[in-house]
Amino acid sequence: MPVALVTGSSRGIGAAIAERFAADGYDVAVNYHTSEAAAEETADRVRDHGQAAVVVGADVSDADDASRLVETTVDELGGLDHVVNNAGIDQHVYTEDLSPEDFDRVMDVNVNSAFCVTKAALPHLRESDADPTPSVTNVSSILAYTGAPIEVHYAGSKGALLSLTKSHARDFAPAVRVNAVAPGHVETDMTSDRTEAEKQEELAGIPMDYFGAPADIADAVAYLRDARFVTGETLNVNGGELMR
Ligand code: NAP
């Protein structure tokens, strides 16, 4: 059975990706940082599809935790074929009030985690006989392109992920493909603090006239997983908010 590891899959987009992989026949490692009960619920939904699941608590910004996460996945599920670096945090604060510690924390969770998890996973991905090729998908953001004055560290971290994606794609080809998705506004806990007025203003800039659902991002990740001739690419999933 092919195996996927989805970081930050207790809630939101990561949970939808974990469930989509299970629906597509993958055993799944479900990772959380603090939300153990929610992670167990994600794992139950994976099992509802007849697939095996393992739940691993790990702070993916920590290299030792990232390594333990990968090794537990391989030990419990028998290998590793696809990695989704989805875990992320956000914080709304302008530069004048942003501390270096908070800047570093967002970078650590959003970027360093992808480096640490991918580095730990690479030997196992190289051993995988997955067809199509094993892959890594990094979850970036539309803000990588637009910037965001009230979340410069978040936007910067998501831009860095796109460069990391291309560098790793060049480095690991042809054995392992590396791609990214860049979601626009998706309705999850991360975006639940928007006021109604802010939501209406943002909606006016989305030609498809709705906010994304976690399953919309899971569809894009599943496409990249299966797209054997696609590497180093970013798939923008934003309802037309940013046409490039
Ligand atoms: P969310 O609902 O806040 O969920 C975040 C997930 O990341 C949770 O599972 C959380 O685990 C996990 N996480 C946070 N810090 C972690 C750490 N140090 N180690 C391991 N796991 C950690 O967010 P979301 O909206 O689903 O976002 C998922 C990804 O999509 C993020 O990378 C985000 O930047 C990106 N994104 C989201 C949007 C959007 O509009 N929602 C748009 C563009 C990009 P716990 O539950 O244990 O805390």
PDB file of C-alpha atoms and ligand atoms in Angstrom:
ATOM      1  CA  MET A   1       0.000   0.000   0.000  1.00  0.00           C
ATOM      2  CA  PRO A   2       1.512   3.445  -0.863  1.00  0.00           C
ATOM      3  CA  VAL A   3       2.191   5.702   2.115  1.00  0.00           C
ATOM      4  CA  ALA A   4       1.756   9.467   2.528  1.00  0.00           C
ATOM      5  CA  LEU A   5       2.879  11.763   5.325  1.00  0.00           C
ATOM      6  CA  VAL A   6       0.889  14.982   5.720  1.00  0.00           C
ATOM      7  CA  THR A   7       2.254  17.493   8.218  1.00  0.00           C
ATOM      8  CA  GLY A   8      -0.296  19.529  10.180  1.00  0.00           C
ATOM      9  CA  SER A   9      -3.148  17.195   9.300  1.00  0.00           C
ATOM     10  CA  SER A  10      -5.134  17.476  12.526  1.00  0.00           C
ATOM     11  CA  ARG A  11      -7.256  20.306  11.093  1.00  0.00           C
ATOM     12  CA  GLY A  12      -8.098  22.381   8.043  1.00  0.00           C
ATOM     13  CA  ILE A  13      -6.362  21.849   4.724  1.00  0.00           C
ATOM     14  CA  GLY A  14      -4.026  19.146   6.029  1.00  0.00           C
ATOM     15  CA  ALA A  15      -6.929  17.051   7.329  1.00  0.00           C
ATOM     16  CA  ALA A  16      -8.636  17.277   3.911  1.00  0.00           C
ATOM     17  CA  ILE A  17      -5.406  16.233   2.170  1.00  0.00           C
ATOM     18  CA  ALA A  18      -5.009  13.248   4.510  1.00  0.00           C
ATOM     19  CA  GLU A  19      -8.574  12.153   3.805  1.00  0.00           C
ATOM     20  CA  ARG A  20      -8.134  12.614   0.040  1.00  0.00           C
ATOM     21  CA  PHE A  21      -4.994  10.456   0.045  1.00  0.00           C
ATOM     22  CA  ALA A  22      -6.909   7.764   1.966  1.00  0.00           C
ATOM     23  CA  ALA A  23      -9.767   7.922  -0.556  1.00  0.00           C
ATOM     24  CA  ASP A  24      -7.141   7.401  -3.274  1.00  0.00           C
ATOM     25  CA  GLY A  25      -5.758   4.268  -1.578  1.00  0.00           C
ATOM     26  CA  TYR A  26      -2.911   5.612   0.546  1.00  0.00           C
ATOM     27  CA  ASP A  27      -2.038   4.743   4.123  1.00  0.00           C
ATOM     28  CA  VAL A  28      -1.482   8.045   5.918  1.00  0.00           C
ATOM     29  CA  ALA A  29       0.680   9.418   8.723  1.00  0.00           C
ATOM     30  CA  VAL A  30      -1.337  12.154  10.460  1.00  0.00           C
ATOM     31  CA  ASN A  31       0.799  14.776  12.193  1.00  0.00           C
ATOM     32  CA  TYR A  32      -0.251  17.337  14.785  1.00  0.00           C
ATOM     33  CA  HIS A  33       1.494  19.742  17.131  1.00  0.00           C
ATOM     34  CA  THR A  34      -1.081  20.425  19.869  1.00  0.00           C
ATOM     35  CA  SER A  35      -4.453  19.091  18.619  1.00  0.00           C
ATOM     36  CA  GLU A  36      -4.172  15.386  19.420  1.00  0.00           C
ATOM     37  CA  ALA A  37      -7.924  14.713  19.567  1.00  0.00           C
ATOM     38  CA  ALA A  38      -8.496  16.356  16.189  1.00  0.00           C
ATOM     39  CA  ALA A  39      -5.617  14.319  14.723  1.00  0.00           C
ATOM     40  CA  GLU A  40      -7.233  11.117  16.011  1.00  0.00           C
ATOM     41  CA  GLU A  41     -10.463  12.168  14.255  1.00  0.00           C
ATOM     42  CA  THR A  42      -8.568  12.674  10.990  1.00  0.00           C
ATOM     43  CA  ALA A  43      -7.022   9.222  11.427  1.00  0.00           C
ATOM     44  CA  ASP A  44     -10.473   7.710  11.991  1.00  0.00           C
ATOM     45  CA  ARG A  45     -11.628   9.228   8.688  1.00  0.00           C
ATOM     46  CA  VAL A  46      -8.570   7.709   6.974  1.00  0.00           C
ATOM     47  CA  ARG A  47      -9.479   4.313   8.445  1.00  0.00           C
ATOM     48  CA  ASP A  48     -13.085   4.747   7.279  1.00  0.00           C
ATOM     49  CA  HIS A  49     -11.630   4.500   3.754  1.00  0.00           C
ATOM     50  CA  GLY A  50     -10.084   1.133   4.662  1.00  0.00           C
ATOM     51  CA  GLN A  51      -6.559   2.548   4.945  1.00  0.00           C
ATOM     52  CA  ALA A  52      -4.043   2.374   7.809  1.00  0.00           C
ATOM     53  CA  ALA A  53      -3.251   5.522   9.772  1.00  0.00           C
ATOM     54  CA  VAL A  54      -0.658   6.460  12.357  1.00  0.00           C
ATOM     55  CA  VAL A  55      -0.955   9.601  14.483  1.00  0.00           C
ATOM     56  CA  VAL A  56       2.327  11.320  15.356  1.00  0.00           C
ATOM     57  CA  GLY A  57       2.671  14.384  17.576  1.00  0.00           C
ATOM     58  CA  ALA A  58       5.703  16.379  16.449  1.00  0.00           C
ATOM     59  CA  ASP A  59       6.757  20.006  16.112  1.00  0.00           C
ATOM     60  CA  VAL A  60       7.935  19.896  12.510  1.00  0.00           C
ATOM     61  CA  SER A  61      10.047  23.035  12.939  1.00  0.00           C
ATOM     62  CA  ASP A  62      12.345  20.968  15.146  1.00  0.00           C
ATOM     63  CA  ALA A  63      14.814  18.804  13.212  1.00  0.00           C
ATOM     64  CA  ASP A  64      14.772  15.965  15.764  1.00  0.00           C
ATOM     65  CA  ASP A  65      10.965  15.930  15.862  1.00  0.00           C
ATOM     66  CA  ALA A  66      10.804  15.995  12.062  1.00  0.00           C
ATOM     67  CA  SER A  67      13.177  13.056  11.877  1.00  0.00           C
ATOM     68  CA  ARG A  68      11.186  11.106  14.491  1.00  0.00           C
ATOM     69  CA  LEU A  69       7.988  11.824  12.547  1.00  0.00           C
ATOM     70  CA  VAL A  70       9.459  10.390   9.358  1.00  0.00           C
ATOM     71  CA  GLU A  71      10.995   7.339  11.055  1.00  0.00           C
ATOM     72  CA  THR A  72       7.752   6.555  12.913  1.00  0.00           C
ATOM     73  CA  THR A  73       5.860   6.766   9.619  1.00  0.00           C
ATOM     74  CA  VAL A  74       8.240   4.333   7.938  1.00  0.00           C
ATOM     75  CA  ASP A  75       8.303   1.949  10.925  1.00  0.00           C
ATOM     76  CA  GLU A  76       4.520   1.894  11.372  1.00  0.00           C
ATOM     77  CA  LEU A  77       3.351   2.047   7.748  1.00  0.00           C
ATOM     78  CA  GLY A  78       6.206   0.242   5.979  1.00  0.00           C
ATOM     79  CA  GLY A  79       7.690   2.981   3.794  1.00  0.00           C
ATOM     80  CA  LEU A  80       7.136   6.481   2.486  1.00  0.00           C
ATOM     81  CA  ASP A  81       6.055   7.525  -1.019  1.00  0.00           C
ATOM     82  CA  HIS A  82       4.654  11.053  -0.773  1.00  0.00           C
ATOM     83  CA  VAL A  83       5.196  13.944   1.637  1.00  0.00           C
ATOM     84  CA  VAL A  84       2.977  17.006   1.975  1.00  0.00           C
ATOM     85  CA  ASN A  85       4.587  19.870   3.898  1.00  0.00           C
ATOM     86  CA  ASN A  86       1.364  21.556   4.963  1.00  0.00           C
ATOM     87  CA  ALA A  87       1.897  22.624   8.609  1.00  0.00           C
ATOM     88  CA  GLY A  88       1.863  26.373   9.002  1.00  0.00           C
ATOM     89  CA  ILE A  89       1.104  29.267  11.315  1.00  0.00           C
ATOM     90  CA  ASP A  90       0.085  32.854  10.673  1.00  0.00           C
ATOM     91  CA  GLN A  91       0.179  36.046  12.721  1.00  0.00           C
ATOM     92  CA  HIS A  92      -1.263  39.466  11.916  1.00  0.00           C
ATOM     93  CA  VAL A  93       1.136  42.200  13.029  1.00  0.00           C
ATOM     94  CA  TYR A  94       2.849  45.072  11.232  1.00  0.00           C
ATOM     95  CA  THR A  95       6.635  45.245  11.091  1.00  0.00           C
ATOM     96  CA  GLU A  96       6.830  48.041  13.691  1.00  0.00           C
ATOM     97  CA  ASP A  97       5.361  45.672  16.293  1.00  0.00           C
ATOM     98  CA  LEU A  98       6.831  42.405  15.041  1.00  0.00           C
ATOM     99  CA  SER A  99       9.481  40.892  17.305  1.00  0.00           C
ATOM    100  CA  PRO A 100      12.486  39.041  15.867  1.00  0.00           C
ATOM    101  CA  GLU A 101      11.388  36.020  17.916  1.00  0.00           C
ATOM    102  CA  ASP A 102       7.944  35.967  16.284  1.00  0.00           C
ATOM    103  CA  PHE A 103       9.521  36.477  12.864  1.00  0.00           C
ATOM    104  CA  ASP A 104      11.793  33.481  13.447  1.00  0.00           C
ATOM    105  CA  ARG A 105       8.970  31.300  14.794  1.00  0.00           C
ATOM    106  CA  VAL A 106       6.863  31.775  11.646  1.00  0.00           C
ATOM    107  CA  MET A 107       9.883  31.076   9.449  1.00  0.00           C
ATOM    108  CA  ASP A 108      10.747  27.991  11.519  1.00  0.00           C
ATOM    109  CA  VAL A 109       7.262  26.479  11.330  1.00  0.00           C
ATOM    110  CA  ASN A 110       6.521  27.418   7.722  1.00  0.00           C
ATOM    111  CA  VAL A 111       9.893  27.000   5.983  1.00  0.00           C
ATOM    112  CA  ASN A 112      12.465  25.239   8.169  1.00  0.00           C
ATOM    113  CA  SER A 113       9.908  22.472   8.733  1.00  0.00           C
ATOM    114  CA  ALA A 114       9.733  21.744   5.004  1.00  0.00           C
ATOM    115  CA  PHE A 115      13.527  21.542   4.863  1.00  0.00           C
ATOM    116  CA  CYS A 116      13.723  19.301   7.956  1.00  0.00           C
ATOM    117  CA  VAL A 117      10.908  16.921   6.985  1.00  0.00           C
ATOM    118  CA  THR A 118      12.030  16.666   3.350  1.00  0.00           C
ATOM    119  CA  LYS A 119      15.651  16.036   4.358  1.00  0.00           C
ATOM    120  CA  ALA A 120      14.595  13.256   6.738  1.00  0.00           C
ATOM    121  CA  ALA A 121      12.215  11.774   4.155  1.00  0.00           C
ATOM    122  CA  LEU A 122      14.576  11.882   1.168  1.00  0.00           C
ATOM    123  CA  PRO A 123      16.375   8.522   1.691  1.00  0.00           C
ATOM    124  CA  HIS A 124      13.006   6.787   2.022  1.00  0.00           C
ATOM    125  CA  LEU A 125      11.525   8.557  -1.002  1.00  0.00           C
ATOM    126  CA  ARG A 126      14.569   7.514  -3.036  1.00  0.00           C
ATOM    127  CA  GLU A 127      13.899   3.895  -2.010  1.00  0.00           C
ATOM    128  CA  SER A 128      10.230   4.118  -2.973  1.00  0.00           C
ATOM    129  CA  ASP A 129       9.083   2.302  -6.092  1.00  0.00           C
ATOM    130  CA  ALA A 130       5.952   4.452  -6.295  1.00  0.00           C
ATOM    131  CA  ASP A 131       4.387   4.788  -9.720  1.00  0.00           C
ATOM    132  CA  PRO A 132       4.109   7.674 -10.497  1.00  0.00           C
ATOM    133  CA  THR A 133       7.369   8.930  -9.009  1.00  0.00           C
ATOM    134  CA  PRO A 134       7.473   9.699  -5.293  1.00  0.00           C
ATOM    135  CA  SER A 135       6.944  13.354  -4.555  1.00  0.00           C
ATOM    136  CA  VAL A 136       6.965  16.218  -2.096  1.00  0.00           C
ATOM    137  CA  THR A 137       4.302  18.934  -2.188  1.00  0.00           C
ATOM    138  CA  ASN A 138       4.859  22.163  -0.255  1.00  0.00           C
ATOM    139  CA  VAL A 139       1.864  24.285   0.753  1.00  0.00           C
ATOM    140  CA  SER A 140       2.682  27.925  -0.006  1.00  0.00           C
ATOM    141  CA  SER A 141       0.189  30.802  -0.375  1.00  0.00           C
ATOM    142  CA  ILE A 142      -1.055  33.465  -2.778  1.00  0.00           C
ATOM    143  CA  LEU A 143       0.689  35.913  -0.421  1.00  0.00           C
ATOM    144  CA  ALA A 144       4.047  34.644  -1.723  1.00  0.00           C
ATOM    145  CA  TYR A 145       3.289  36.705  -4.854  1.00  0.00           C
ATOM    146  CA  THR A 146       1.345  39.651  -3.470  1.00  0.00           C
ATOM    147  CA  GLY A 147       3.111  40.279  -0.161  1.00  0.00           C
ATOM    148  CA  ALA A 148       1.115  41.253   2.905  1.00  0.00           C
ATOM    149  CA  PRO A 149       2.005  44.305   5.034  1.00  0.00           C
ATOM    150  CA  ILE A 150       0.375  42.922   8.175  1.00  0.00           C
ATOM    151  CA  GLU A 151       2.039  39.513   7.891  1.00  0.00           C
ATOM    152  CA  VAL A 152       5.443  40.097   6.304  1.00  0.00           C
ATOM    153  CA  HIS A 153       6.989  37.053   7.959  1.00  0.00           C
ATOM    154  CA  TYR A 154       4.151  34.801   6.775  1.00  0.00           C
ATOM    155  CA  ALA A 155       4.304  36.102   3.196  1.00  0.00           C
ATOM    156  CA  GLY A 156       8.114  35.867   3.239  1.00  0.00           C
ATOM    157  CA  SER A 157       7.982  32.302   4.498  1.00  0.00           C
ATOM    158  CA  LYS A 158       5.618  31.327   1.698  1.00  0.00           C
ATOM    159  CA  GLY A 159       7.862  32.977  -0.909  1.00  0.00           C
ATOM    160  CA  ALA A 160      10.836  31.081   0.484  1.00  0.00           C
ATOM    161  CA  LEU A 161       8.889  27.840   0.127  1.00  0.00           C
ATOM    162  CA  LEU A 162       8.550  28.434  -3.619  1.00  0.00           C
ATOM    163  CA  SER A 163      12.317  28.820  -4.020  1.00  0.00           C
ATOM    164  CA  LEU A 164      12.919  25.783  -1.842  1.00  0.00           C
ATOM    165  CA  THR A 165      10.502  23.836  -4.050  1.00  0.00           C
ATOM    166  CA  LYS A 166      12.430  24.664  -7.225  1.00  0.00           C
ATOM    167  CA  SER A 167      15.832  23.987  -5.647  1.00  0.00           C
ATOM    168  CA  HIS A 168      14.731  20.617  -4.278  1.00  0.00           C
ATOM    169  CA  ALA A 169      13.031  19.739  -7.592  1.00  0.00           C
ATOM    170  CA  ARG A 170      16.318  20.297  -9.443  1.00  0.00           C
ATOM    171  CA  ASP A 171      18.316  18.475  -6.770  1.00  0.00           C
ATOM    172  CA  PHE A 172      16.159  15.363  -6.412  1.00  0.00           C
ATOM    173  CA  ALA A 173      15.128  14.740 -10.047  1.00  0.00           C
ATOM    174  CA  PRO A 174      14.576  12.290 -11.616  1.00  0.00           C
ATOM    175  CA  ALA A 175      13.989  10.150  -8.500  1.00  0.00           C
ATOM    176  CA  VAL A 176      11.676  12.490  -6.596  1.00  0.00           C
ATOM    177  CA  ARG A 177       9.397  15.283  -7.857  1.00  0.00           C
ATOM    178  CA  VAL A 178       8.885  18.425  -5.767  1.00  0.00           C
ATOM    179  CA  ASN A 179       5.998  20.843  -6.347  1.00  0.00           C
ATOM    180  CA  ALA A 180       3.973  23.452  -4.477  1.00  0.00           C
ATOM    181  CA  VAL A 181       0.388  24.599  -4.193  1.00  0.00           C
ATOM    182  CA  ALA A 182      -0.376  28.252  -3.497  1.00  0.00           C
ATOM    183  CA  PRO A 183      -3.899  28.564  -2.082  1.00  0.00           C
ATOM    184  CA  GLY A 184      -5.883  31.754  -1.934  1.00  0.00           C
ATOM    185  CA  HIS A 185      -8.369  32.303   0.898  1.00  0.00           C
ATOM    186  CA  VAL A 186      -9.549  28.943   2.254  1.00  0.00           C
ATOM    187  CA  GLU A 187     -12.081  28.714   5.058  1.00  0.00           C
ATOM    188  CA  THR A 188     -10.286  27.156   8.048  1.00  0.00           C
ATOM    189  CA  ASP A 189      -9.362  28.124  11.606  1.00  0.00           C
ATOM    190  CA  MET A 190      -6.514  30.189  10.135  1.00  0.00           C
ATOM    191  CA  THR A 191      -8.930  32.560   8.386  1.00  0.00           C
ATOM    192  CA  SER A 192     -11.759  32.470  10.939  1.00  0.00           C
ATOM    193  CA  ASP A 193     -10.772  35.814  12.491  1.00  0.00           C
ATOM    194  CA  ARG A 194     -11.811  37.854   9.402  1.00  0.00           C
ATOM    195  CA  THR A 195     -14.699  40.267   9.985  1.00  0.00           C
ATOM    196  CA  GLU A 196     -17.730  40.097   7.711  1.00  0.00           C
ATOM    197  CA  ALA A 197     -16.674  43.410   6.118  1.00  0.00           C
ATOM    198  CA  GLU A 198     -13.167  42.064   5.423  1.00  0.00           C
ATOM    199  CA  LYS A 199     -14.615  38.913   3.906  1.00  0.00           C
ATOM    200  CA  GLN A 200     -16.956  40.836   1.613  1.00  0.00           C
ATOM    201  CA  GLU A 201     -14.081  43.048   0.439  1.00  0.00           C
ATOM    202  CA  GLU A 202     -11.908  40.040  -0.269  1.00  0.00           C
ATOM    203  CA  LEU A 203     -14.735  38.167  -1.983  1.00  0.00           C
ATOM    204  CA  ALA A 204     -15.179  41.040  -4.414  1.00  0.00           C
ATOM    205  CA  GLY A 205     -11.697  40.248  -5.770  1.00  0.00           C
ATOM    206  CA  ILE A 206     -12.377  36.542  -6.357  1.00  0.00           C
ATOM    207  CA  PRO A 207     -13.904  35.914  -9.819  1.00  0.00           C
ATOM    208  CA  MET A 208     -15.253  32.500  -8.755  1.00  0.00           C
ATOM    209  CA  ASP A 209     -17.192  34.342  -6.023  1.00  0.00           C
ATOM    210  CA  TYR A 210     -16.509  32.018  -3.115  1.00  0.00           C
ATOM    211  CA  PHE A 211     -13.755  31.153  -0.649  1.00  0.00           C
ATOM    212  CA  GLY A 212     -11.947  27.893  -1.178  1.00  0.00           C
ATOM    213  CA  ALA A 213     -12.731  24.753   0.801  1.00  0.00           C
ATOM    214  CA  PRO A 214      -9.934  22.537   2.159  1.00  0.00           C
ATOM    215  CA  ALA A 215     -11.007  19.851  -0.344  1.00  0.00           C
ATOM    216  CA  ASP A 216     -10.238  22.270  -3.218  1.00  0.00           C
ATOM    217  CA  ILE A 217      -6.603  22.332  -2.119  1.00  0.00           C
ATOM    218  CA  ALA A 218      -6.571  18.566  -1.597  1.00  0.00           C
ATOM    219  CA  ASP A 219      -7.673  18.166  -5.245  1.00  0.00           C
ATOM    220  CA  ALA A 220      -4.638  20.183  -6.379  1.00  0.00           C
ATOM    221  CA  VAL A 221      -2.243  18.206  -4.168  1.00  0.00           C
ATOM    222  CA  ALA A 222      -3.651  14.936  -5.541  1.00  0.00           C
ATOM    223  CA  TYR A 223      -3.122  16.213  -9.088  1.00  0.00           C
ATOM    224  CA  LEU A 224       0.535  17.058  -8.377  1.00  0.00           C
ATOM    225  CA  ARG A 225       1.057  13.675  -6.710  1.00  0.00           C
ATOM    226  CA  ASP A 226      -0.108  11.936  -9.886  1.00  0.00           C
ATOM    227  CA  ALA A 227       1.419  14.278 -12.501  1.00  0.00           C
ATOM    228  CA  ARG A 228       4.509  12.319 -13.502  1.00  0.00           C
ATOM    229  CA  PHE A 229       5.985  15.016 -15.818  1.00  0.00           C
ATOM    230  CA  VAL A 230       5.471  17.944 -13.434  1.00  0.00           C
ATOM    231  CA  THR A 231       8.237  19.043 -11.065  1.00  0.00           C
ATOM    232  CA  GLY A 232       9.407  22.395  -9.713  1.00  0.00           C
ATOM    233  CA  GLU A 233       5.946  23.860 -10.376  1.00  0.00           C
ATOM    234  CA  THR A 234       3.475  25.815  -8.293  1.00  0.00           C
ATOM    235  CA  LEU A 235      -0.237  25.223  -8.793  1.00  0.00           C
ATOM    236  CA  ASN A 236      -2.226  28.354  -7.900  1.00  0.00           C
ATOM    237  CA  VAL A 237      -5.618  27.578  -6.407  1.00  0.00           C
ATOM    238  CA  ASN A 238      -7.390  30.840  -5.669  1.00  0.00           C
ATOM    239  CA  GLY A 239     -10.659  31.094  -7.597  1.00  0.00           C
ATOM    240  CA  GLY A 240      -9.010  33.472 -10.078  1.00  0.00           C
ATOM    241  CA  GLU A 241      -8.010  36.046  -7.453  1.00  0.00           C
ATOM    242  CA  LEU A 242      -4.521  36.179  -8.948  1.00  0.00           C
ATOM    243  CA  MET A 243      -4.225  35.359 -12.644  1.00  0.00           C
ATOM    244  CA  ARG A 244      -0.620  35.038 -13.794  1.00  0.00           C
TER     245      ARG A 244
HETATM  246  P1  NAP B   1      -5.038  25.652  10.326  1.00  0.00           P
HETATM  247  O1  NAP B   1      -6.463  25.285  10.180  1.00  0.00           O
HETATM  248  O2  NAP B   1      -4.628  26.692  11.294  1.00  0.00           O
HETATM  249  O3  NAP B   1      -4.215  24.307  10.596  1.00  0.00           O
HETATM  250  C1  NAP B   1      -2.820  24.377  10.774  1.00  0.00           C
HETATM  251  C2  NAP B   1      -2.279  22.968  10.926  1.00  0.00           C
HETATM  252  O4  NAP B   1      -0.839  23.064  11.081  1.00  0.00           O
HETATM  253  C3  NAP B   1      -2.807  22.272  12.161  1.00  0.00           C
HETATM  254  O5  NAP B   1      -2.973  20.900  11.866  1.00  0.00           O
HETATM  255  C4  NAP B   1      -1.673  22.472  13.174  1.00  0.00           C
HETATM  256  O6  NAP B   1      -1.574  21.461  14.175  1.00  0.00           O
HETATM  257  C5  NAP B   1      -0.465  22.369  12.261  1.00  0.00           C
HETATM  258  N1  NAP B   1       0.730  22.950  12.865  1.00  0.00           N
HETATM  259  C6  NAP B   1       0.937  24.222  13.244  1.00  0.00           C
HETATM  260  N2  NAP B   1       2.169  24.349  13.772  1.00  0.00           N
HETATM  261  C7  NAP B   1       2.737  23.124  13.730  1.00  0.00           C
HETATM  262  C8  NAP B   1       3.988  22.601  14.132  1.00  0.00           C
HETATM  263  N3  NAP B   1       4.932  23.384  14.682  1.00  0.00           N
HETATM  264  N4  NAP B   1       4.244  21.285  13.947  1.00  0.00           N
HETATM  265  C9  NAP B   1       3.295  20.479  13.392  1.00  0.00           C
HETATM  266  N5  NAP B   1       2.088  20.907  12.992  1.00  0.00           N
HETATM  267  C10 NAP B   1       1.817  22.222  13.169  1.00  0.00           C
HETATM  268  O7  NAP B   1      -4.435  26.143   8.925  1.00  0.00           O
HETATM  269  P2  NAP B   1      -4.875  25.830   7.417  1.00  0.00           P
HETATM  270  O8  NAP B   1      -5.662  26.977   6.935  1.00  0.00           O
HETATM  271  O9  NAP B   1      -5.398  24.466   7.289  1.00  0.00           O
HETATM  272  O10 NAP B   1      -3.444  25.950   6.718  1.00  0.00           O
HETATM  273  C11 NAP B   1      -2.709  24.820   6.265  1.00  0.00           C
HETATM  274  C12 NAP B   1      -1.586  25.329   5.375  1.00  0.00           C
HETATM  275  O11 NAP B   1      -2.151  26.047   4.283  1.00  0.00           O
HETATM  276  C13 NAP B   1      -0.636  26.295   6.076  1.00  0.00           C
HETATM  277  O12 NAP B   1       0.681  26.091   5.648  1.00  0.00           O
HETATM  278  C14 NAP B   1      -1.144  27.658   5.614  1.00  0.00           C
HETATM  279  O13 NAP B   1      -0.140  28.631   5.664  1.00  0.00           O
HETATM  280  C15 NAP B   1      -1.552  27.322   4.205  1.00  0.00           C
HETATM  281  N6  NAP B   1      -2.502  28.281   3.614  1.00  0.00           N
HETATM  282  C16 NAP B   1      -3.730  28.478   4.176  1.00  0.00           C
HETATM  283  C17 NAP B   1      -4.609  29.393   3.592  1.00  0.00           C
HETATM  284  C18 NAP B   1      -5.985  29.666   4.145  1.00  0.00           C
HETATM  285  O14 NAP B   1      -6.649  30.591   3.636  1.00  0.00           O
HETATM  286  N7  NAP B   1      -6.468  28.927   5.128  1.00  0.00           N
HETATM  287  C19 NAP B   1      -4.221  30.095   2.439  1.00  0.00           C
HETATM  288  C20 NAP B   1      -2.959  29.862   1.901  1.00  0.00           C
HETATM  289  C21 NAP B   1      -2.121  28.946   2.491  1.00  0.00           C
HETATM  290  P3  NAP B   1      -2.360  21.607  15.603  1.00  0.00           P
HETATM  291  O15 NAP B   1      -3.801  21.402  15.249  1.00  0.00           O
HETATM  292  O16 NAP B   1      -1.812  20.521  16.441  1.00  0.00           O
HETATM  293  O17 NAP B   1      -2.081  22.987  16.096  1.00  0.00           O
END
